[in-house]
Amino acid sequence: MTKLRFEQGPIRPPSEAYSLLLRVTRNCPWNRCEFCHTYKEEKFSIRTAEEVKQDIDVVREIVSEIRALSWKYGFGGEITVPLVNLILQDPKHDSDGFRSVALWLYNDGKNVFLQDGDNLILRTSELVEILKYLKEAFPSIERITTYARAKTVSRKKVEELQDLRLAGLSRIHIGLETGYDPLLQYVKKGVTAQEHIEAGRRVKESGISLSEYVILGLGGKGMWREHAVETAKVLNQINPDFIRVRTLVVLKTMLLSQKIENGEFILMSDDEIIAEERLLIEHLEGITSTFVSDHILNLLQEVEGKLPEGKEKMLKLIDRYLWLPKEEKDNFRLGRRMGVYQSVEDLSKPELRNQVERVLQQIGSERPGAIEKVLSELAESFI
Ligand code: SF4
C-alpha cells in the first residue's frame, strides 16, 4: 500500500490544470473578499521551508515509484496513458497526491503551481530556499507560478522579486478583480487601485511574468460602467503579460449574497456582462497584454487575443453574440453552460444545436419559464 502523501490546497488557476500543486501556505491571510468563499472558515498558516521541502522529497519518491511501475508494466520508463489509467484505477495508490503526480508527469512534468492564496507573504529568503530546492529536485521544471495579493507584493522591493525570479519563480497571478476604488472597498478587497498599480509594476520590473484577474459582472447593475472603465485604466498603467477574465457567480456561502438578498447589489444579465466586457476591452489602450478568457464560467471563451492587434477581432466576436436574436442567445447560453458549445460559431453545427434544442424543449415542458434559473444552477455547479 502506497503511503506517500504530501499536502495540496483546494484551488489553482485554470491555466495550471496540468501543473504539480505544492502547498506553501494554507488558505488566505486576508480572507475577507465578499465574492470569495474558497477559504472561508479556514485559518491561514505559513508552512515552514522544511515542511515544504519534505513534501518535495515525497513528490520525488512518488516520481521514482511511478517510473518503476512504468518499467514493471512494460512501458520502458515512459509515462503513457495506459500507465496513468492503471495508476488511477489502482486503489493501492490511494492518495490524491500520487494521482496528481502521475498526471503531472504525463503532461511533461514542467510546470509547478505553489498554493494557496498569498505565498509572497513568506520571507523572501524562505521562498527562495523552497524554489531552489524544487528546481534542484526536478531540473526539468520550466515554470513555477503562484498566487499573491497585490497588497503583499507592494511591500516587496523589486530586488526581492528579482531574487525570487532568479530562484525560479516565473509568474505571479494577482486578483485585481476591479480597478475601481469604491468597488474594491465595497467587496472588501483590502487593496486600492494605486496599490494594484504599484504591485503590478514592481512584478513587471523584476522580470517575473504577471497575470491579472478581472471579475466580469463584479460591479453589478450599479457600478458596471465604472468597473469596466477604471479597471481598464489600471491595466493600462500596469501592462501585465496576461489579463484573465472570470465571470461573477455568487453562492449563498459568499458574503456578497447578503447584499443581493437585501436588494443592495443587483446581478447583471449575461448580455449586460458581455457589454461590460466590451467596454473593458474598448478602453484597454497602449498595452501589449494577452487577453485570456480561460474560465469555464465565461460565456464567450473565444474572446481572446494579443493586444493591441487582437482588439478589433475581440470586439467583433462580442458584437457577433450581442447581435444574435434572443432565441439564438438562449440556445447558445444553455449550450455553453452545458458544455456543448465552445464558441458562438458552434451554433452553426446542426448536431450540437439539436442537442441543445431538445434540452430547451424539455425545460419548457417540465419547468416552464425556468430557463434563467436553470442557467444560474448550471453556472453555480462550476464553482
Ligand atoms: S485575497 Fe483572494 S483568496 Fe483571499 S479572500 Fe480575497 S479573493 Fe479570496
mmCIF file of C-alpha atoms and ligand atoms in Angstrom:
data_model
loop_
_atom_site.group_PDB
_atom_site.id
_atom_site.type_symbol
_atom_site.label_atom_id
_atom_site.label_comp_id
_atom_site.label_asym_id
_atom_site.label_seq_id
_atom_site.Cartn_x
_atom_site.Cartn_y
_atom_site.Cartn_z
ATOM 1 C CA MET A 1 0.000 0.000 0.000
ATOM 2 C CA THR A 2 1.460 3.366 -1.008
ATOM 3 C CA LYS A 3 1.774 5.706 1.981
ATOM 4 C CA LEU A 4 3.458 8.539 0.180
ATOM 5 C CA ARG A 5 1.485 11.707 0.802
ATOM 6 C CA PHE A 6 2.081 15.433 0.506
ATOM 7 C CA GLU A 7 -0.153 18.399 1.168
ATOM 8 C CA GLN A 8 -2.231 20.106 -1.520
ATOM 9 C CA GLY A 9 -4.664 23.015 -1.282
ATOM 10 C CA PRO A 10 -8.119 23.405 -2.809
ATOM 11 C CA ILE A 11 -7.665 25.557 -5.916
ATOM 12 C CA ARG A 12 -5.397 26.598 -8.775
ATOM 13 C CA PRO A 13 -5.862 28.886 -11.780
ATOM 14 C CA PRO A 14 -7.327 27.197 -14.901
ATOM 15 C CA SER A 15 -4.000 27.675 -16.675
ATOM 16 C CA GLU A 16 -2.338 25.449 -14.045
ATOM 17 C CA ALA A 17 -4.593 22.449 -14.686
ATOM 18 C CA TYR A 18 -1.610 20.218 -15.522
ATOM 19 C CA SER A 19 0.849 21.680 -13.039
ATOM 20 C CA LEU A 20 2.145 19.979 -9.945
ATOM 21 C CA LEU A 21 0.370 21.589 -6.971
ATOM 22 C CA LEU A 22 2.555 22.207 -3.915
ATOM 23 C CA ARG A 23 1.200 23.885 -0.819
ATOM 24 C CA VAL A 24 3.430 26.608 0.598
ATOM 25 C CA THR A 25 0.844 28.452 2.715
ATOM 26 C CA ARG A 26 -2.574 27.317 3.882
ATOM 27 C CA ASN A 27 -5.632 29.381 2.953
ATOM 28 C CA CYS A 28 -5.657 33.182 2.710
ATOM 29 C CA PRO A 29 -4.278 35.730 5.190
ATOM 30 C CA TRP A 30 -6.950 38.262 4.195
ATOM 31 C CA ASN A 31 -9.995 36.073 3.639
ATOM 32 C CA ARG A 32 -12.500 38.944 3.614
ATOM 33 C CA CYS A 33 -13.362 39.437 -0.060
ATOM 34 C CA GLU A 34 -17.135 39.229 -0.291
ATOM 35 C CA PHE A 35 -17.192 37.397 -3.637
ATOM 36 C CA CYS A 36 -14.825 34.632 -2.463
ATOM 37 C CA HIS A 37 -15.703 31.600 -0.395
ATOM 38 C CA THR A 38 -12.701 29.382 -1.081
ATOM 39 C CA TYR A 39 -11.031 29.638 2.302
ATOM 40 C CA LYS A 40 -13.936 30.812 4.454
ATOM 41 C CA GLU A 41 -13.827 29.390 7.993
ATOM 42 C CA GLU A 42 -10.255 28.230 7.305
ATOM 43 C CA LYS A 43 -7.367 29.621 9.306
ATOM 44 C CA PHE A 44 -4.341 30.983 7.478
ATOM 45 C CA SER A 45 -0.945 29.474 8.269
ATOM 46 C CA ILE A 46 2.527 29.539 6.795
ATOM 47 C CA ARG A 47 4.278 26.236 6.220
ATOM 48 C CA THR A 48 7.967 26.265 7.027
ATOM 49 C CA ALA A 49 10.549 25.798 4.286
ATOM 50 C CA GLU A 50 11.417 22.475 5.975
ATOM 51 C CA GLU A 51 7.825 21.224 5.702
ATOM 52 C CA VAL A 52 7.577 22.166 2.034
ATOM 53 C CA LYS A 53 10.971 20.608 1.302
ATOM 54 C CA GLN A 54 9.790 17.374 2.909
ATOM 55 C CA ASP A 55 6.793 17.434 0.559
ATOM 56 C CA ILE A 56 9.137 17.943 -2.394
ATOM 57 C CA ASP A 57 11.070 14.868 -1.209
ATOM 58 C CA VAL A 58 7.804 12.902 -1.143
ATOM 59 C CA VAL A 59 6.995 14.015 -4.692
ATOM 60 C CA ARG A 60 10.459 12.850 -5.725
ATOM 61 C CA GLU A 61 9.817 9.430 -4.190
ATOM 62 C CA ILE A 62 6.446 9.210 -5.941
ATOM 63 C CA VAL A 63 8.111 10.067 -9.247
ATOM 64 C CA SER A 64 10.629 7.224 -8.715
ATOM 65 C CA GLU A 65 7.829 4.828 -7.836
ATOM 66 C CA ILE A 66 5.829 5.789 -10.942
ATOM 67 C CA ARG A 67 8.884 5.337 -13.170
ATOM 68 C CA ALA A 68 9.472 1.908 -11.580
ATOM 69 C CA LEU A 69 5.823 0.989 -12.284
ATOM 70 C CA SER A 70 6.319 2.062 -15.878
ATOM 71 C CA TRP A 71 9.210 -0.408 -16.231
ATOM 72 C CA LYS A 72 7.297 -3.104 -14.377
ATOM 73 C CA TYR A 73 4.264 -2.798 -16.672
ATOM 74 C CA GLY A 74 6.428 -2.752 -19.797
ATOM 75 C CA PHE A 75 6.288 0.943 -20.724
ATOM 76 C CA GLY A 76 10.059 1.339 -20.583
ATOM 77 C CA GLY A 77 10.044 4.231 -18.074
ATOM 78 C CA GLU A 78 7.642 6.290 -20.218
ATOM 79 C CA ILE A 79 4.552 7.851 -18.681
ATOM 80 C CA THR A 80 1.811 6.726 -21.038
ATOM 81 C CA VAL A 81 -1.999 6.907 -20.996
ATOM 82 C CA PRO A 82 -2.385 3.184 -20.202
ATOM 83 C CA LEU A 83 0.106 3.540 -17.336
ATOM 84 C CA VAL A 84 -1.696 6.583 -15.903
ATOM 85 C CA ASN A 85 -5.006 4.705 -16.194
ATOM 86 C CA LEU A 86 -3.532 1.726 -14.354
ATOM 87 C CA ILE A 87 -2.325 4.028 -11.589
ATOM 88 C CA LEU A 88 -5.621 5.963 -11.373
ATOM 89 C CA GLN A 89 -7.645 2.742 -11.150
ATOM 90 C CA ASP A 90 -5.404 1.015 -8.618
ATOM 91 C CA PRO A 91 -6.716 1.522 -5.040
ATOM 92 C CA LYS A 92 -3.171 0.875 -3.739
ATOM 93 C CA HIS A 93 -2.241 4.354 -4.980
ATOM 94 C CA ASP A 94 -4.869 5.871 -2.796
ATOM 95 C CA SER A 95 -3.574 9.404 -2.331
ATOM 96 C CA ASP A 96 -4.665 12.380 -4.448
ATOM 97 C CA GLY A 97 -1.007 13.366 -4.483
ATOM 98 C CA PHE A 98 0.076 10.119 -6.123
ATOM 99 C CA ARG A 99 -2.552 10.524 -8.810
ATOM 100 C CA SER A 100 -1.754 14.176 -9.425
ATOM 101 C CA VAL A 101 1.972 13.418 -9.777
ATOM 102 C CA ALA A 102 1.126 10.731 -12.363
ATOM 103 C CA LEU A 103 -0.923 13.264 -14.344
ATOM 104 C CA TRP A 104 1.787 15.878 -13.915
ATOM 105 C CA LEU A 105 4.443 13.555 -15.331
ATOM 106 C CA TYR A 106 2.153 12.574 -18.187
ATOM 107 C CA ASN A 107 1.892 16.292 -19.006
ATOM 108 C CA ASP A 108 5.694 16.611 -19.212
ATOM 109 C CA GLY A 109 6.338 17.485 -15.550
ATOM 110 C CA LYS A 110 7.467 21.008 -16.424
ATOM 111 C CA ASN A 111 5.087 23.306 -14.519
ATOM 112 C CA VAL A 112 4.514 23.797 -10.797
ATOM 113 C CA PHE A 113 1.912 25.924 -9.053
ATOM 114 C CA LEU A 114 2.539 26.957 -5.452
ATOM 115 C CA GLN A 115 -0.619 27.049 -3.316
ATOM 116 C CA ASP A 116 -2.534 28.766 -1.529
ATOM 117 C CA GLY A 117 -3.724 32.369 -1.692
ATOM 118 C CA ASP A 118 -0.707 34.582 -0.922
ATOM 119 C CA ASN A 119 2.729 32.970 -0.904
ATOM 120 C CA LEU A 120 4.684 36.209 -1.168
ATOM 121 C CA ILE A 121 3.809 36.738 2.463
ATOM 122 C CA LEU A 122 6.739 34.415 3.223
ATOM 123 C CA ARG A 123 10.105 35.958 3.974
ATOM 124 C CA THR A 124 11.843 36.276 0.617
ATOM 125 C CA SER A 125 14.796 34.162 1.793
ATOM 126 C CA GLU A 126 12.433 31.353 2.834
ATOM 127 C CA LEU A 127 10.626 31.325 -0.507
ATOM 128 C CA VAL A 128 13.956 31.446 -2.358
ATOM 129 C CA GLU A 129 15.084 28.380 -0.371
ATOM 130 C CA ILE A 130 11.933 26.480 -1.390
ATOM 131 C CA LEU A 131 12.227 27.492 -5.047
ATOM 132 C CA LYS A 132 15.886 26.474 -5.253
ATOM 133 C CA TYR A 133 15.204 23.117 -3.597
ATOM 134 C CA LEU A 134 12.346 22.474 -6.005
ATOM 135 C CA LYS A 135 14.448 23.312 -9.072
ATOM 136 C CA GLU A 136 17.274 21.100 -7.823
ATOM 137 C CA ALA A 137 14.894 18.214 -7.146
ATOM 138 C CA PHE A 138 13.357 18.481 -10.622
ATOM 139 C CA PRO A 139 15.705 20.091 -13.159
ATOM 140 C CA SER A 140 13.015 19.504 -15.812
ATOM 141 C CA ILE A 141 10.832 22.241 -14.285
ATOM 142 C CA GLU A 142 10.420 25.212 -16.628
ATOM 143 C CA ARG A 143 7.697 27.252 -14.946
ATOM 144 C CA ILE A 144 6.857 27.910 -11.284
ATOM 145 C CA THR A 145 3.890 30.141 -10.540
ATOM 146 C CA THR A 146 1.974 31.354 -7.512
ATOM 147 C CA TYR A 147 -0.971 33.456 -6.367
ATOM 148 C CA ALA A 148 -0.199 36.626 -4.433
ATOM 149 C CA ARG A 149 -2.160 39.583 -3.074
ATOM 150 C CA ALA A 150 -1.252 42.946 -4.565
ATOM 151 C CA LYS A 151 -1.030 44.407 -1.048
ATOM 152 C CA THR A 152 1.654 41.872 -0.133
ATOM 153 C CA VAL A 153 3.547 42.314 -3.400
ATOM 154 C CA SER A 154 3.538 46.093 -2.957
ATOM 155 C CA ARG A 155 5.555 45.580 0.245
ATOM 156 C CA LYS A 156 8.323 43.671 -1.542
ATOM 157 C CA LYS A 157 11.271 45.515 -3.038
ATOM 158 C CA VAL A 158 11.960 44.984 -6.742
ATOM 159 C CA GLU A 159 15.303 43.423 -5.708
ATOM 160 C CA GLU A 160 13.464 40.826 -3.610
ATOM 161 C CA LEU A 161 11.213 39.972 -6.538
ATOM 162 C CA GLN A 162 14.297 39.673 -8.716
ATOM 163 C CA ASP A 163 15.787 37.223 -6.190
ATOM 164 C CA LEU A 164 12.604 35.166 -6.470
ATOM 165 C CA ARG A 165 12.811 35.206 -10.249
ATOM 166 C CA LEU A 166 16.449 34.102 -10.187
ATOM 167 C CA ALA A 167 15.497 31.285 -7.799
ATOM 168 C CA GLY A 168 12.884 30.079 -10.289
ATOM 169 C CA LEU A 169 9.616 31.946 -9.762
ATOM 170 C CA SER A 170 8.279 32.531 -13.271
ATOM 171 C CA ARG A 171 4.818 34.005 -12.855
ATOM 172 C CA ILE A 172 2.607 35.683 -10.254
ATOM 173 C CA HIS A 173 -1.181 35.514 -10.534
ATOM 174 C CA ILE A 174 -2.824 38.525 -8.885
ATOM 175 C CA GLY A 175 -6.545 39.005 -8.326
ATOM 176 C CA LEU A 176 -7.053 42.586 -9.484
ATOM 177 C CA GLU A 177 -10.816 41.937 -9.673
ATOM 178 C CA THR A 178 -11.517 45.640 -10.361
ATOM 179 C CA GLY A 179 -9.605 48.875 -10.677
ATOM 180 C CA TYR A 180 -12.488 50.968 -9.330
ATOM 181 C CA ASP A 181 -11.700 52.061 -5.769
ATOM 182 C CA PRO A 182 -15.296 52.334 -4.469
ATOM 183 C CA LEU A 183 -15.941 48.803 -5.735
ATOM 184 C CA LEU A 184 -12.702 47.478 -4.238
ATOM 185 C CA GLN A 185 -13.923 48.848 -0.910
ATOM 186 C CA TYR A 186 -17.485 47.607 -1.450
ATOM 187 C CA VAL A 187 -16.351 43.992 -1.938
ATOM 188 C CA LYS A 188 -13.685 44.366 0.804
ATOM 189 C CA LYS A 189 -10.714 43.502 -1.392
ATOM 190 C CA GLY A 190 -8.394 45.231 1.068
ATOM 191 C CA VAL A 191 -6.286 46.953 -1.564
ATOM 192 C CA THR A 192 -6.508 50.190 -3.542
ATOM 193 C CA ALA A 193 -6.220 50.737 -7.287
ATOM 194 C CA GLN A 194 -2.929 52.565 -6.668
ATOM 195 C CA GLU A 195 -1.524 49.617 -4.690
ATOM 196 C CA HIS A 196 -2.566 47.322 -7.545
ATOM 197 C CA ILE A 197 -0.649 49.538 -9.964
ATOM 198 C CA GLU A 198 2.448 49.661 -7.761
ATOM 199 C CA ALA A 199 2.447 45.909 -7.169
ATOM 200 C CA GLY A 200 1.894 45.119 -10.839
ATOM 201 C CA ARG A 201 4.640 47.452 -11.996
ATOM 202 C CA ARG A 202 7.064 46.007 -9.485
ATOM 203 C CA VAL A 203 6.427 42.470 -10.701
ATOM 204 C CA LYS A 204 6.932 43.595 -14.281
ATOM 205 C CA GLU A 205 10.130 45.424 -13.398
ATOM 206 C CA SER A 206 11.509 42.314 -11.719
ATOM 207 C CA GLY A 207 11.095 40.307 -14.921
ATOM 208 C CA ILE A 208 8.527 37.909 -13.412
ATOM 209 C CA SER A 209 5.567 37.266 -15.698
ATOM 210 C CA LEU A 210 2.348 38.846 -14.405
ATOM 211 C CA SER A 211 -1.207 37.615 -14.717
ATOM 212 C CA GLU A 212 -4.018 39.928 -13.533
ATOM 213 C CA TYR A 213 -7.512 38.551 -12.939
ATOM 214 C CA VAL A 214 -10.622 40.639 -13.542
ATOM 215 C CA ILE A 215 -14.105 39.619 -12.436
ATOM 216 C CA LEU A 216 -16.730 40.340 -15.086
ATOM 217 C CA GLY A 217 -20.028 41.375 -13.511
ATOM 218 C CA LEU A 218 -18.472 42.459 -10.213
ATOM 219 C CA GLY A 219 -19.868 45.999 -10.473
ATOM 220 C CA GLY A 220 -23.440 44.722 -10.676
ATOM 221 C CA LYS A 221 -26.038 46.910 -12.342
ATOM 222 C CA GLY A 222 -25.000 49.870 -10.187
ATOM 223 C CA MET A 223 -21.278 50.162 -10.957
ATOM 224 C CA TRP A 224 -20.636 48.221 -14.163
ATOM 225 C CA ARG A 225 -19.524 51.173 -16.275
ATOM 226 C CA GLU A 226 -17.084 52.466 -13.674
ATOM 227 C CA HIS A 227 -15.856 48.914 -13.061
ATOM 228 C CA ALA A 228 -15.062 48.402 -16.751
ATOM 229 C CA VAL A 229 -13.506 51.810 -17.426
ATOM 230 C CA GLU A 230 -11.475 52.131 -14.213
ATOM 231 C CA THR A 231 -10.248 48.534 -14.439
ATOM 232 C CA ALA A 232 -9.012 49.231 -17.964
ATOM 233 C CA LYS A 233 -7.214 52.357 -16.697
ATOM 234 C CA VAL A 234 -5.383 50.364 -14.016
ATOM 235 C CA LEU A 235 -4.452 47.635 -16.503
ATOM 236 C CA ASN A 236 -3.214 50.297 -18.931
ATOM 237 C CA GLN A 237 -0.803 51.506 -16.262
ATOM 238 C CA ILE A 238 0.453 48.021 -15.414
ATOM 239 C CA ASN A 239 0.610 46.372 -18.846
ATOM 240 C CA PRO A 240 0.527 42.848 -17.375
ATOM 241 C CA ASP A 241 1.588 39.905 -19.505
ATOM 242 C CA PHE A 242 -1.873 38.408 -19.137
ATOM 243 C CA ILE A 243 -5.315 39.820 -18.406
ATOM 244 C CA ARG A 244 -7.565 36.943 -17.408
ATOM 245 C CA VAL A 245 -11.304 37.346 -17.001
ATOM 246 C CA ARG A 246 -13.672 35.251 -14.922
ATOM 247 C CA THR A 247 -17.405 35.843 -14.596
ATOM 248 C CA LEU A 248 -19.000 36.519 -11.226
ATOM 249 C CA VAL A 249 -21.204 33.813 -9.767
ATOM 250 C CA VAL A 250 -22.475 34.392 -6.243
ATOM 251 C CA LEU A 251 -23.136 31.449 -3.949
ATOM 252 C CA LYS A 252 -25.036 31.603 -0.662
ATOM 253 C CA THR A 253 -21.731 30.994 1.138
ATOM 254 C CA MET A 254 -20.344 34.313 -0.148
ATOM 255 C CA LEU A 255 -20.933 37.496 1.832
ATOM 256 C CA LEU A 256 -21.986 39.285 -1.349
ATOM 257 C CA SER A 257 -25.139 37.141 -1.399
ATOM 258 C CA GLN A 258 -26.448 39.081 1.617
ATOM 259 C CA LYS A 259 -26.199 42.308 -0.378
ATOM 260 C CA ILE A 260 -28.151 40.638 -3.173
ATOM 261 C CA GLU A 261 -30.824 39.441 -0.756
ATOM 262 C CA ASN A 262 -31.369 42.885 0.715
ATOM 263 C CA GLY A 263 -31.571 44.393 -2.778
ATOM 264 C CA GLU A 264 -28.401 46.453 -2.441
ATOM 265 C CA PHE A 265 -26.428 44.617 -5.160
ATOM 266 C CA ILE A 266 -28.200 43.692 -8.389
ATOM 267 C CA LEU A 267 -26.674 40.970 -10.521
ATOM 268 C CA MET A 268 -26.231 41.660 -14.222
ATOM 269 C CA SER A 269 -27.685 39.562 -17.005
ATOM 270 C CA ASP A 270 -25.392 37.620 -19.358
ATOM 271 C CA ASP A 271 -25.891 40.239 -22.065
ATOM 272 C CA GLU A 272 -25.071 43.079 -19.697
ATOM 273 C CA ILE A 273 -21.894 41.322 -18.597
ATOM 274 C CA ILE A 274 -20.850 40.861 -22.218
ATOM 275 C CA ALA A 275 -21.487 44.570 -22.834
ATOM 276 C CA GLU A 276 -19.333 45.308 -19.795
ATOM 277 C CA GLU A 277 -16.565 43.078 -21.180
ATOM 278 C CA ARG A 278 -16.809 45.030 -24.435
ATOM 279 C CA LEU A 279 -16.407 48.328 -22.600
ATOM 280 C CA LEU A 280 -13.393 46.992 -20.717
ATOM 281 C CA ILE A 281 -11.659 45.809 -23.896
ATOM 282 C CA GLU A 282 -12.546 49.032 -25.703
ATOM 283 C CA HIS A 283 -10.720 51.018 -23.014
ATOM 284 C CA LEU A 284 -7.550 48.908 -22.990
ATOM 285 C CA GLU A 285 -5.040 51.238 -24.637
ATOM 286 C CA GLY A 286 -1.300 51.288 -25.218
ATOM 287 C CA ILE A 287 -0.594 47.852 -23.755
ATOM 288 C CA THR A 288 0.726 44.585 -25.115
ATOM 289 C CA SER A 289 -1.041 42.158 -22.751
ATOM 290 C CA THR A 290 -2.614 38.905 -23.864
ATOM 291 C CA PHE A 291 -6.326 38.872 -23.032
ATOM 292 C CA VAL A 292 -7.397 35.399 -21.900
ATOM 293 C CA SER A 293 -10.840 34.002 -21.212
ATOM 294 C CA ASP A 294 -9.884 30.595 -19.881
ATOM 295 C CA HIS A 295 -12.530 30.196 -17.187
ATOM 296 C CA ILE A 296 -15.454 27.842 -17.738
ATOM 297 C CA LEU A 297 -17.828 30.479 -16.312
ATOM 298 C CA ASN A 298 -17.141 32.930 -19.137
ATOM 299 C CA LEU A 299 -19.859 32.933 -21.758
ATOM 300 C CA LEU A 300 -17.600 33.929 -24.654
ATOM 301 C CA GLN A 301 -14.492 31.828 -24.276
ATOM 302 C CA GLU A 302 -13.412 32.777 -27.783
ATOM 303 C CA VAL A 303 -12.853 36.414 -26.824
ATOM 304 C CA GLU A 304 -9.097 36.171 -26.506
ATOM 305 C CA GLY A 305 -6.197 37.868 -28.196
ATOM 306 C CA LYS A 306 -2.959 39.758 -28.023
ATOM 307 C CA LEU A 307 -3.239 43.499 -27.610
ATOM 308 C CA PRO A 308 -3.251 45.808 -29.369
ATOM 309 C CA GLU A 309 -3.632 43.910 -32.644
ATOM 310 C CA GLY A 310 -6.274 41.479 -31.356
ATOM 311 C CA LYS A 311 -8.591 44.182 -30.006
ATOM 312 C CA GLU A 312 -10.793 44.703 -33.079
ATOM 313 C CA LYS A 313 -11.273 40.973 -33.524
ATOM 314 C CA MET A 314 -12.311 40.556 -29.877
ATOM 315 C CA LEU A 315 -14.824 43.394 -30.173
ATOM 316 C CA LYS A 316 -16.258 41.832 -33.326
ATOM 317 C CA LEU A 317 -16.656 38.461 -31.589
ATOM 318 C CA ILE A 318 -18.559 40.205 -28.803
ATOM 319 C CA ASP A 319 -20.792 42.037 -31.286
ATOM 320 C CA ARG A 320 -21.479 38.788 -33.109
ATOM 321 C CA TYR A 321 -23.034 37.478 -29.889
ATOM 322 C CA LEU A 322 -24.792 40.712 -28.899
ATOM 323 C CA TRP A 323 -26.481 40.961 -32.313
ATOM 324 C CA LEU A 324 -27.979 37.461 -32.171
ATOM 325 C CA PRO A 325 -31.794 37.172 -31.867
ATOM 326 C CA LYS A 326 -32.993 36.305 -28.358
ATOM 327 C CA GLU A 327 -33.835 32.664 -29.211
ATOM 328 C CA GLU A 328 -30.338 32.154 -30.597
ATOM 329 C CA LYS A 329 -28.814 33.713 -27.499
ATOM 330 C CA ASP A 330 -30.856 31.450 -25.218
ATOM 331 C CA ASN A 331 -29.825 28.408 -27.219
ATOM 332 C CA PHE A 332 -26.175 29.486 -27.080
ATOM 333 C CA ARG A 333 -26.213 30.359 -23.356
ATOM 334 C CA LEU A 334 -27.674 26.986 -22.452
ATOM 335 C CA GLY A 335 -25.382 25.088 -24.821
ATOM 336 C CA ARG A 336 -22.360 26.890 -23.446
ATOM 337 C CA ARG A 337 -23.327 26.188 -19.830
ATOM 338 C CA MET A 338 -23.993 22.530 -20.742
ATOM 339 C CA GLY A 339 -20.504 22.320 -22.220
ATOM 340 C CA VAL A 340 -21.862 21.633 -25.732
ATOM 341 C CA TYR A 341 -20.634 24.843 -27.377
ATOM 342 C CA GLN A 342 -17.134 26.251 -27.249
ATOM 343 C CA SER A 343 -17.964 29.388 -29.212
ATOM 344 C CA VAL A 344 -20.820 31.182 -30.998
ATOM 345 C CA GLU A 345 -19.521 29.548 -34.187
ATOM 346 C CA ASP A 346 -20.840 26.221 -32.871
ATOM 347 C CA LEU A 347 -24.423 27.458 -33.308
ATOM 348 C CA SER A 348 -23.997 26.606 -36.989
ATOM 349 C CA LYS A 349 -23.410 22.912 -36.230
ATOM 350 C CA PRO A 350 -26.802 21.152 -36.540
ATOM 351 C CA GLU A 351 -25.872 18.163 -34.358
ATOM 352 C CA LEU A 352 -24.925 20.453 -31.461
ATOM 353 C CA ARG A 353 -27.908 22.790 -31.963
ATOM 354 C CA ASN A 354 -30.364 19.901 -31.970
ATOM 355 C CA GLN A 355 -28.878 18.543 -28.756
ATOM 356 C CA VAL A 356 -29.385 21.915 -27.022
ATOM 357 C CA GLU A 357 -32.805 22.424 -28.620
ATOM 358 C CA ARG A 358 -34.031 19.147 -27.135
ATOM 359 C CA VAL A 359 -32.971 20.246 -23.633
ATOM 360 C CA LEU A 360 -34.602 23.665 -24.141
ATOM 361 C CA GLN A 361 -37.863 21.945 -25.082
ATOM 362 C CA GLN A 362 -37.595 19.656 -22.076
ATOM 363 C CA ILE A 363 -37.103 22.644 -19.764
ATOM 364 C CA GLY A 364 -40.068 24.364 -21.462
ATOM 365 C CA SER A 365 -42.359 21.403 -20.767
ATOM 366 C CA GLU A 366 -41.064 20.371 -17.323
ATOM 367 C CA ARG A 367 -40.101 23.733 -15.816
ATOM 368 C CA PRO A 368 -41.868 26.394 -17.931
ATOM 369 C CA GLY A 369 -40.278 29.837 -17.608
ATOM 370 C CA ALA A 370 -37.333 28.445 -15.640
ATOM 371 C CA ILE A 371 -34.582 28.880 -18.228
ATOM 372 C CA GLU A 372 -32.797 31.645 -16.268
ATOM 373 C CA LYS A 373 -32.949 29.555 -13.097
ATOM 374 C CA VAL A 374 -31.502 26.544 -14.920
ATOM 375 C CA LEU A 375 -28.700 28.694 -16.336
ATOM 376 C CA SER A 376 -27.843 30.004 -12.848
ATOM 377 C CA GLU A 377 -27.845 26.494 -11.425
ATOM 378 C CA LEU A 378 -25.510 25.322 -14.167
ATOM 379 C CA ALA A 379 -23.159 28.268 -13.579
ATOM 380 C CA GLU A 380 -23.147 27.616 -9.829
ATOM 381 C CA SER A 381 -22.243 23.982 -10.426
ATOM 382 C CA PHE A 382 -18.888 25.118 -11.843
ATOM 383 C CA ILE A 383 -17.631 26.647 -8.584
HETATM 384 S S1 SF4 B 1 -7.477 37.699 -1.342
HETATM 385 FE FE1 SF4 B 1 -8.027 36.120 -2.862
HETATM 386 S S2 SF4 B 1 -8.154 34.210 -1.705
HETATM 387 FE FE2 SF4 B 1 -8.182 35.899 -0.220
HETATM 388 S S3 SF4 B 1 -10.347 36.273 0.180
HETATM 389 FE FE3 SF4 B 1 -9.706 37.664 -1.446
HETATM 390 S S4 SF4 B 1 -10.154 36.585 -3.385
HETATM 391 FE FE4 SF4 B 1 -10.225 35.059 -1.720
#
